[in-house]
mmCIF file of C-alpha atoms in Angstrom:
data_model
loop_
_atom_site.group_PDB
_atom_site.id
_atom_site.type_symbol
_atom_site.label_atom_id
_atom_site.label_comp_id
_atom_site.label_asym_id
_atom_site.label_seq_id
_atom_site.Cartn_x
_atom_site.Cartn_y
_atom_site.Cartn_z
ATOM 1 C CA UNK Q 1 -15.078 166.912 31.346
ATOM 2 C CA UNK Q 2 -15.203 170.558 31.891
ATOM 3 C CA UNK Q 3 -18.285 172.149 33.190
ATOM 4 C CA UNK Q 4 -19.308 174.779 30.707
ATOM 5 C CA UNK Q 5 -21.145 178.049 31.463
ATOM 6 C CA UNK Q 6 -23.787 177.134 29.005
ATOM 7 C CA UNK Q 7 -24.526 173.960 30.941
ATOM 8 C CA UNK Q 8 -24.567 175.910 34.316
ATOM 9 C CA UNK Q 9 -26.807 178.545 32.785
ATOM 10 C CA UNK Q 10 -29.339 176.124 31.527
ATOM 11 C CA UNK Q 11 -29.344 174.263 34.934
ATOM 12 C CA UNK Q 12 -29.788 177.368 36.895
ATOM 13 C CA UNK Q 13 -32.667 178.497 34.678
ATOM 14 C CA UNK Q 14 -34.371 175.223 35.499
ATOM 15 C CA UNK Q 15 -33.656 175.629 39.262
ATOM 16 C CA UNK Q 16 -35.180 178.994 39.321
ATOM 17 C CA UNK Q 17 -34.636 181.940 41.675
ATOM 18 C CA UNK Q 18 -32.525 181.081 44.617
ATOM 19 C CA UNK Q 19 -35.283 182.395 46.975
ATOM 20 C CA UNK Q 20 -37.722 179.905 45.498
ATOM 21 C CA UNK Q 21 -36.421 176.451 46.418
ATOM 22 C CA UNK Q 22 -37.843 173.240 47.855
ATOM 23 C CA UNK Q 23 -37.673 172.858 51.533
ATOM 24 C CA UNK Q 24 -35.285 170.271 52.837
ATOM 25 C CA UNK Q 25 -37.991 168.802 54.835
ATOM 26 C CA UNK Q 26 -40.089 168.278 51.582
ATOM 27 C CA UNK Q 27 -37.059 166.496 49.997
ATOM 28 C CA UNK Q 28 -36.511 164.148 52.846
ATOM 29 C CA UNK Q 29 -40.184 163.336 53.218
ATOM 30 C CA UNK Q 30 -40.643 162.725 49.559
ATOM 31 C CA UNK Q 31 -42.830 159.532 49.723
ATOM 32 C CA UNK Q 32 -44.111 156.732 47.324
ATOM 33 C CA UNK Q 33 -46.890 154.312 47.863
ATOM 34 C CA UNK Q 34 -46.456 150.859 46.684
ATOM 35 C CA UNK Q 35 -48.689 147.618 46.511
ATOM 36 C CA UNK Q 36 -47.362 144.563 48.122
ATOM 37 C CA UNK Q 37 -48.963 142.285 45.734
ATOM 38 C CA UNK Q 38 -47.111 143.742 42.937
ATOM 39 C CA UNK Q 39 -44.002 142.450 44.484
ATOM 40 C CA UNK Q 40 -45.294 139.164 46.028
ATOM 41 C CA UNK Q 41 -46.727 137.929 42.799
ATOM 42 C CA UNK Q 42 -43.474 138.405 40.945
ATOM 43 C CA UNK Q 43 -41.034 137.515 43.653
ATOM 44 C CA UNK Q 44 -38.270 135.097 42.510
ATOM 45 C CA UNK Q 45 -38.654 131.686 43.858
ATOM 46 C CA UNK Q 46 -34.804 131.446 44.525
ATOM 47 C CA UNK Q 47 -35.036 134.015 47.239
ATOM 48 C CA UNK Q 48 -36.962 134.299 50.600
ATOM 49 C CA UNK Q 49 -39.511 136.999 50.782
ATOM 50 C CA UNK Q 50 -38.304 139.880 52.826
ATOM 51 C CA UNK Q 51 -40.274 140.810 56.093
ATOM 52 C CA UNK Q 52 -41.215 144.205 54.559
ATOM 53 C CA UNK Q 53 -43.244 142.468 51.982
ATOM 54 C CA UNK Q 54 -44.525 139.688 54.067
ATOM 55 C CA UNK Q 55 -47.151 141.854 55.706
ATOM 56 C CA UNK Q 56 -50.998 141.871 55.600
ATOM 57 C CA UNK Q 57 -51.572 145.448 54.463
ATOM 58 C CA UNK Q 58 -52.426 145.878 50.802
ATOM 59 C CA UNK Q 59 -49.970 148.877 50.402
ATOM 60 C CA UNK Q 60 -47.355 150.681 52.209
ATOM 61 C CA UNK Q 61 -45.521 154.091 51.901
ATOM 62 C CA UNK Q 62 -41.832 154.731 52.108
ATOM 63 C CA UNK Q 63 -40.010 157.973 52.227
ATOM 64 C CA UNK Q 64 -36.366 159.218 51.611
ATOM 65 C CA UNK Q 65 -36.027 159.526 55.325
ATOM 66 C CA UNK Q 66 -37.173 155.940 55.901
ATOM 67 C CA UNK Q 67 -34.585 154.818 53.321
ATOM 68 C CA UNK Q 68 -31.741 156.714 55.001
ATOM 69 C CA UNK Q 69 -32.719 154.806 58.209
ATOM 70 C CA UNK Q 70 -32.947 151.316 56.442
ATOM 71 C CA UNK Q 71 -29.551 152.144 54.960
ATOM 72 C CA UNK Q 72 -27.869 152.379 58.322
ATOM 73 C CA UNK Q 73 -28.038 148.568 58.980
ATOM 74 C CA UNK Q 74 -26.960 146.729 55.893
ATOM 75 C CA UNK Q 75 -24.793 143.757 57.241
ATOM 76 C CA UNK Q 76 -25.862 140.626 55.350
ATOM 77 C CA UNK Q 77 -27.125 139.778 51.977
ATOM 78 C CA UNK Q 78 -30.606 139.475 53.331
ATOM 79 C CA UNK Q 79 -30.263 143.148 54.424
ATOM 80 C CA UNK Q 80 -28.928 144.141 51.035
ATOM 81 C CA UNK Q 81 -32.005 142.605 49.404
ATOM 82 C CA UNK Q 82 -34.396 144.097 51.832
ATOM 83 C CA UNK Q 83 -32.777 147.469 51.271
ATOM 84 C CA UNK Q 84 -32.856 146.999 47.535
ATOM 85 C CA UNK Q 85 -36.763 146.236 47.607
ATOM 86 C CA UNK Q 86 -37.467 149.237 49.796
ATOM 87 C CA UNK Q 87 -35.362 151.613 47.551
ATOM 88 C CA UNK Q 88 -36.966 150.283 44.390
ATOM 89 C CA UNK Q 89 -40.385 150.387 45.817
ATOM 90 C CA UNK Q 90 -39.787 154.004 46.379
ATOM 91 C CA UNK Q 91 -38.648 154.526 42.880
ATOM 92 C CA UNK Q 92 -41.284 152.427 41.170
ATOM 93 C CA UNK Q 93 -44.265 153.384 43.377
ATOM 94 C CA UNK Q 94 -47.649 151.996 42.382
ATOM 95 C CA UNK Q 95 -46.396 150.911 38.898
ATOM 96 C CA UNK Q 96 -46.498 147.155 38.266
ATOM 97 C CA UNK Q 97 -44.436 147.352 35.223
ATOM 98 C CA UNK Q 98 -41.723 149.229 37.094
ATOM 99 C CA UNK Q 99 -41.731 146.560 39.849
ATOM 100 C CA UNK Q 100 -41.402 143.869 37.246
ATOM 101 C CA UNK Q 101 -38.184 145.544 35.900
ATOM 102 C CA UNK Q 102 -36.786 146.066 39.394
ATOM 103 C CA UNK Q 103 -37.230 142.290 40.251
ATOM 104 C CA UNK Q 104 -35.393 141.153 37.136
ATOM 105 C CA UNK Q 105 -32.022 141.776 38.635
ATOM 106 C CA UNK Q 106 -32.805 139.695 41.720
ATOM 107 C CA UNK Q 107 -33.156 136.732 39.325
ATOM 108 C CA UNK Q 108 -29.385 136.740 38.790
ATOM 109 C CA UNK Q 109 -27.641 134.165 40.833
ATOM 110 C CA UNK Q 110 -25.164 136.268 42.667
ATOM 111 C CA UNK Q 111 -27.432 139.408 42.911
ATOM 112 C CA UNK Q 112 -27.463 139.491 46.731
ATOM 113 C CA UNK Q 113 -23.725 139.223 47.125
ATOM 114 C CA UNK Q 114 -23.116 141.965 44.564
ATOM 115 C CA UNK Q 115 -25.643 144.232 46.048
ATOM 116 C CA UNK Q 116 -23.992 143.771 49.594
ATOM 117 C CA UNK Q 117 -20.531 144.449 48.234
ATOM 118 C CA UNK Q 118 -21.629 147.458 46.323
ATOM 119 C CA UNK Q 119 -23.630 148.935 49.072
ATOM 120 C CA UNK Q 120 -20.590 148.747 51.577
ATOM 121 C CA UNK Q 121 -18.484 150.599 48.937
ATOM 122 C CA UNK Q 122 -21.158 153.261 48.832
ATOM 123 C CA UNK Q 123 -20.547 153.795 52.697
ATOM 124 C CA UNK Q 124 -16.756 153.849 52.579
ATOM 125 C CA UNK Q 125 -15.666 155.007 49.031
ATOM 126 C CA UNK Q 126 -16.261 158.049 46.922
ATOM 127 C CA UNK Q 127 -19.383 158.536 44.810
ATOM 128 C CA UNK Q 128 -17.408 158.003 41.709
ATOM 129 C CA UNK Q 129 -16.109 154.748 42.920
ATOM 130 C CA UNK Q 130 -19.461 153.408 44.007
ATOM 131 C CA UNK Q 131 -20.719 154.280 40.683
ATOM 132 C CA UNK Q 132 -17.775 152.552 38.932
ATOM 133 C CA UNK Q 133 -18.339 149.349 41.012
ATOM 134 C CA UNK Q 134 -22.047 149.064 40.151
ATOM 135 C CA UNK Q 135 -21.371 149.923 36.363
ATOM 136 C CA UNK Q 136 -18.758 147.259 35.851
ATOM 137 C CA UNK Q 137 -19.652 143.609 35.530
ATOM 138 C CA UNK Q 138 -16.086 142.645 36.663
ATOM 139 C CA UNK Q 139 -17.045 144.189 40.014
ATOM 140 C CA UNK Q 140 -20.663 144.739 41.380
ATOM 141 C CA UNK Q 141 -22.806 145.271 38.267
ATOM 142 C CA UNK Q 142 -26.018 143.249 38.142
ATOM 143 C CA UNK Q 143 -27.767 142.442 34.886
ATOM 144 C CA UNK Q 144 -30.747 144.640 34.272
ATOM 145 C CA UNK Q 145 -29.815 147.128 37.156
ATOM 146 C CA UNK Q 146 -29.112 150.397 35.322
ATOM 147 C CA UNK Q 147 -28.032 153.711 36.740
ATOM 148 C CA UNK Q 148 -31.376 155.175 37.358
ATOM 149 C CA UNK Q 149 -31.974 152.657 40.182
ATOM 150 C CA UNK Q 150 -28.426 151.862 41.267
ATOM 151 C CA UNK Q 151 -27.709 155.639 41.923
ATOM 152 C CA UNK Q 152 -30.695 155.638 44.212
ATOM 153 C CA UNK Q 153 -29.002 152.695 46.118
ATOM 154 C CA UNK Q 154 -25.651 154.703 46.298
ATOM 155 C CA UNK Q 155 -27.601 157.825 47.535
ATOM 156 C CA UNK Q 156 -29.489 156.222 50.298
ATOM 157 C CA UNK Q 157 -26.664 153.762 51.450
ATOM 158 C CA UNK Q 158 -24.193 156.705 51.819
ATOM 159 C CA UNK Q 159 -26.463 158.304 54.374
ATOM 160 C CA UNK Q 160 -28.351 161.702 54.601
ATOM 161 C CA UNK Q 161 -26.221 164.288 53.013
ATOM 162 C CA UNK Q 162 -25.203 167.582 54.795
ATOM 163 C CA UNK Q 163 -24.646 170.852 52.980
ATOM 164 C CA UNK Q 164 -20.838 170.308 53.324
ATOM 165 C CA UNK Q 165 -21.166 166.933 51.450
ATOM 166 C CA UNK Q 166 -20.518 168.477 48.034
ATOM 167 C CA UNK Q 167 -19.577 165.079 46.484
ATOM 168 C CA UNK Q 168 -22.319 162.956 48.141
ATOM 169 C CA UNK Q 169 -23.660 160.252 45.613
ATOM 170 C CA UNK Q 170 -26.864 161.631 44.066
ATOM 171 C CA UNK Q 171 -29.563 159.999 41.967
ATOM 172 C CA UNK Q 172 -29.167 160.350 38.243
ATOM 173 C CA UNK Q 173 -32.216 159.389 35.941
ATOM 174 C CA UNK Q 174 -33.778 160.384 32.790
ATOM 175 C CA UNK Q 175 -35.740 163.367 34.175
ATOM 176 C CA UNK Q 176 -32.605 164.742 35.827
ATOM 177 C CA UNK Q 177 -30.650 164.355 32.682
ATOM 178 C CA UNK Q 178 -33.257 166.030 30.522
ATOM 179 C CA UNK Q 179 -33.300 169.009 32.983
ATOM 180 C CA UNK Q 180 -29.593 169.319 32.458
ATOM 181 C CA UNK Q 181 -30.129 169.446 28.881
ATOM 182 C CA UNK Q 182 -28.472 166.140 28.267
ATOM 183 C CA UNK Q 183 -29.145 164.199 24.959
ATOM 184 C CA UNK Q 184 -28.147 161.100 26.690
ATOM 185 C CA UNK Q 185 -30.805 159.953 29.210
ATOM 186 C CA UNK Q 186 -29.520 156.440 30.216
ATOM 187 C CA UNK Q 187 -26.434 154.314 30.454
ATOM 188 C CA UNK Q 188 -24.077 156.934 31.583
ATOM 189 C CA UNK Q 189 -20.279 156.101 32.040
ATOM 190 C CA UNK Q 190 -18.526 156.668 35.283
ATOM 191 C CA UNK Q 191 -16.846 159.829 33.772
ATOM 192 C CA UNK Q 192 -20.262 161.146 32.808
ATOM 193 C CA UNK Q 193 -21.515 160.625 36.451
ATOM 194 C CA UNK Q 194 -18.500 162.219 37.669
ATOM 195 C CA UNK Q 195 -19.288 165.189 35.502
ATOM 196 C CA UNK Q 196 -22.829 165.171 36.808
ATOM 197 C CA UNK Q 197 -21.449 165.561 40.381
ATOM 198 C CA UNK Q 198 -19.150 168.391 39.054
ATOM 199 C CA UNK Q 199 -22.199 170.247 37.628
ATOM 200 C CA UNK Q 200 -24.176 169.787 40.873
ATOM 201 C CA UNK Q 201 -21.317 170.965 42.987
ATOM 202 C CA UNK Q 202 -20.845 174.102 41.096
ATOM 203 C CA UNK Q 203 -24.571 174.726 40.958
ATOM 204 C CA UNK Q 204 -24.698 174.417 44.832
ATOM 205 C CA UNK Q 205 -21.913 177.081 44.984
ATOM 206 C CA UNK Q 206 -23.865 179.484 42.733
ATOM 207 C CA UNK Q 207 -27.432 178.767 43.775
ATOM 208 C CA UNK Q 208 -27.947 177.669 47.476
ATOM 209 C CA UNK Q 209 -24.659 176.883 49.101
ATOM 210 C CA UNK Q 210 -26.390 176.319 52.489
ATOM 211 C CA UNK Q 211 -28.569 173.451 51.209
ATOM 212 C CA UNK Q 212 -27.377 169.810 50.522
ATOM 213 C CA UNK Q 213 -26.996 168.818 47.044
ATOM 214 C CA UNK Q 214 -29.970 166.457 46.911
ATOM 215 C CA UNK Q 215 -32.269 169.493 47.047
ATOM 216 C CA UNK Q 216 -30.806 170.344 43.567
ATOM 217 C CA UNK Q 217 -31.246 166.755 42.420
ATOM 218 C CA UNK Q 218 -34.822 166.863 43.737
ATOM 219 C CA UNK Q 219 -35.476 170.183 41.851
ATOM 220 C CA UNK Q 220 -34.113 169.022 38.708
ATOM 221 C CA UNK Q 221 -36.231 165.870 38.886
ATOM 222 C CA UNK Q 222 -39.237 168.000 39.000
ATOM 223 C CA UNK Q 223 -37.966 170.102 36.022
ATOM 224 C CA UNK Q 224 -37.867 173.456 37.848
ATOM 225 C CA UNK Q 225 -38.370 175.612 40.816
ATOM 226 C CA UNK Q 226 -40.700 174.367 43.571
ATOM 227 C CA UNK Q 227 -42.845 176.826 45.772
ATOM 228 C CA UNK Q 228 -40.879 177.167 49.099
ATOM 229 C CA UNK Q 229 -42.518 176.265 52.386
ATOM 230 C CA UNK Q 230 -43.692 179.431 54.160
ATOM 231 C CA UNK Q 231 -41.888 179.985 57.608
ATOM 232 C CA UNK Q 232 -44.186 180.011 60.561
ATOM 233 C CA UNK Q 233 -42.846 183.656 61.247
ATOM 234 C CA UNK Q 234 -43.277 184.764 57.767
ATOM 235 C CA UNK Q 235 -45.975 187.266 56.582
ATOM 236 C CA UNK Q 236 -49.036 185.409 54.931
ATOM 237 C CA UNK Q 237 -48.937 185.446 51.311
ATOM 238 C CA UNK Q 238 -45.160 186.083 51.141
#
């Protein structure tokens, strides 16, 4: 699908002035707080409770940077489940209803194996190929696990993107889709995800080529420009 000027203009309007952008530090430190009991009470009996949930604290926090770190060591099915829980906890936050939805895929018999295989692909293959794998039941798709969450898995498993990683896997959810002016806000095909990456790649080139593409995803998620962090050497109030 060709990226239209109309589509880019709408997205650039949402992103706002190039000088008014989110700090990369703020993006990577984006944090959610989750309650362990929300997970423990609903945990599938067929799986062992991961160590990150088997703790005495009532709640924990998790940031994007934390998840990039966890994504560096996914070797076994247990690692894959632990990573899945951490990523979904970040996405679901304090919502018990969202936790319930996140746990449904883990009730599938082959979920740990499919997660591990799909996450390995995220580290070695293109973003498009990773999406295709998680979106195809003949490969690594898991029932009840949709793009809004499996793109989070792809994004974090692939590692922290640099400004030169113009095709890094990115999160695509309802809020991002709405900011792009898309009528379709879920269940995207692989071609539609590829188009999303095409759009973001062109937006980066026109908006802030020196920033990683996840800054664009982050800003689209919030529906517009975010006040930049003042530099320590900048004039107060500017």
